C-alpha positions as YAML, in Angstrom:
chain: A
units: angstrom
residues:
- id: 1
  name: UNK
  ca: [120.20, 54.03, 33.96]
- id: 2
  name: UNK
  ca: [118.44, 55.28, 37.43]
- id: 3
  name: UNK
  ca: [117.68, 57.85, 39.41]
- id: 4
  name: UNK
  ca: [120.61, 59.38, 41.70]
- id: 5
  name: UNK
  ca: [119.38, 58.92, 44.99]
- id: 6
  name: UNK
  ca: [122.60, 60.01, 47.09]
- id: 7
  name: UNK
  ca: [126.04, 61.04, 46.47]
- id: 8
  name: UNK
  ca: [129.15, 60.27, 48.60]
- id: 9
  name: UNK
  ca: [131.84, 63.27, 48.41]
- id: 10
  name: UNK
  ca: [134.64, 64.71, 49.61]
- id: 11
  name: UNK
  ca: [135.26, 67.80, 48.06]
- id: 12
  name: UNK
  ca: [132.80, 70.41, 49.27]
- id: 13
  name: UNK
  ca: [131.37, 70.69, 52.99]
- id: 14
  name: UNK
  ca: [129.17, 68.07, 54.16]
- id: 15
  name: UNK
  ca: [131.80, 65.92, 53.67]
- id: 16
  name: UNK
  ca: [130.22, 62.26, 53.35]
- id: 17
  name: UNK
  ca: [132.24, 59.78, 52.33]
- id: 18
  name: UNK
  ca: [134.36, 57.23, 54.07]
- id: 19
  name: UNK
  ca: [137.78, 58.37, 52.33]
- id: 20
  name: UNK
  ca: [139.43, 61.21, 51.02]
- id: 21
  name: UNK
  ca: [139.12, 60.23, 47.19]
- id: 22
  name: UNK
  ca: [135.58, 58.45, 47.31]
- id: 23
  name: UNK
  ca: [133.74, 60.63, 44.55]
- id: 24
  name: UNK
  ca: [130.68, 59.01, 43.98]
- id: 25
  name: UNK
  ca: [126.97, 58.48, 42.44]
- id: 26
  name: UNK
  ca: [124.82, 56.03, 44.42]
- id: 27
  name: UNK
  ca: [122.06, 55.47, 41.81]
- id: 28
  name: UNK
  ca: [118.62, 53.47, 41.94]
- id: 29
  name: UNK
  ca: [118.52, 50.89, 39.53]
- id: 30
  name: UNK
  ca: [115.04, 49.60, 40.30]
- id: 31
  name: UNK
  ca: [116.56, 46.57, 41.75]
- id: 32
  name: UNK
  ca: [119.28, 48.01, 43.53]
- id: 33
  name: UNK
  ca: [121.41, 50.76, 45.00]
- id: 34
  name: UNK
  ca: [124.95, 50.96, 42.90]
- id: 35
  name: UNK
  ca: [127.83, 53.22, 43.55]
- id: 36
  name: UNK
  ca: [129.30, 54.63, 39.86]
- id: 37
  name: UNK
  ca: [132.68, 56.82, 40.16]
- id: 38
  name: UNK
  ca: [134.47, 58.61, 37.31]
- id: 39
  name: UNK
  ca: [137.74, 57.66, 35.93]
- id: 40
  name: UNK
  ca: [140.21, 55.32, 37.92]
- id: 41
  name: UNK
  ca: [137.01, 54.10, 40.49]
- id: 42
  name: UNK
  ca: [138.20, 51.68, 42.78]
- id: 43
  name: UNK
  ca: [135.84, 51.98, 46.08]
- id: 44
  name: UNK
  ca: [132.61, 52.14, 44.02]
- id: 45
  name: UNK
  ca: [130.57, 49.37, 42.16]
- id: 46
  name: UNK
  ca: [130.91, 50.51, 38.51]
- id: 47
  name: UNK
  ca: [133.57, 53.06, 37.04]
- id: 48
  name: UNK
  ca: [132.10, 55.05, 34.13]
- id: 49
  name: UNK
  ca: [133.13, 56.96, 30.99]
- id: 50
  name: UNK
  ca: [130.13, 59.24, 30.63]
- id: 51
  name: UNK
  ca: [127.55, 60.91, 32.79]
- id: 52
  name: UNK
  ca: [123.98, 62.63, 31.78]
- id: 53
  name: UNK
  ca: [122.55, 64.32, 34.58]
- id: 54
  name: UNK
  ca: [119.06, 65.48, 33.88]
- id: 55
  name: UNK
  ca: [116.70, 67.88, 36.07]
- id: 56
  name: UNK
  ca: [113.78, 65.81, 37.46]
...
């Protein structure tokens, strides 16, 4: 669990990430900045099953 501090995209303008299919969360883990992706990840840190955004 963290707080999501960026995001690294490719499917709506700004464009931000380094390649086309680099969907990503960068979240603060307190210790660390990790990159979680959806289903099939292979450029980010951690894939994951299931996401829980929350409003701050």
């Amino acid at each position: 669990m963290g707080e999501v501090v960026d995001v690294r995209q490719n499917l709506i303008e700004p464009h931000n990430s380094d390649f086309g299919v680099e969907n990503s969360l960068v979240v603060d883990t307190g210790q660390d900045h990790i990159a979680v992706g959806g289903y099939g990840a292979f450029l980010e840190d951690y894939e994951v099953k299931h996401t829980t955004l929350r409003r701050a």
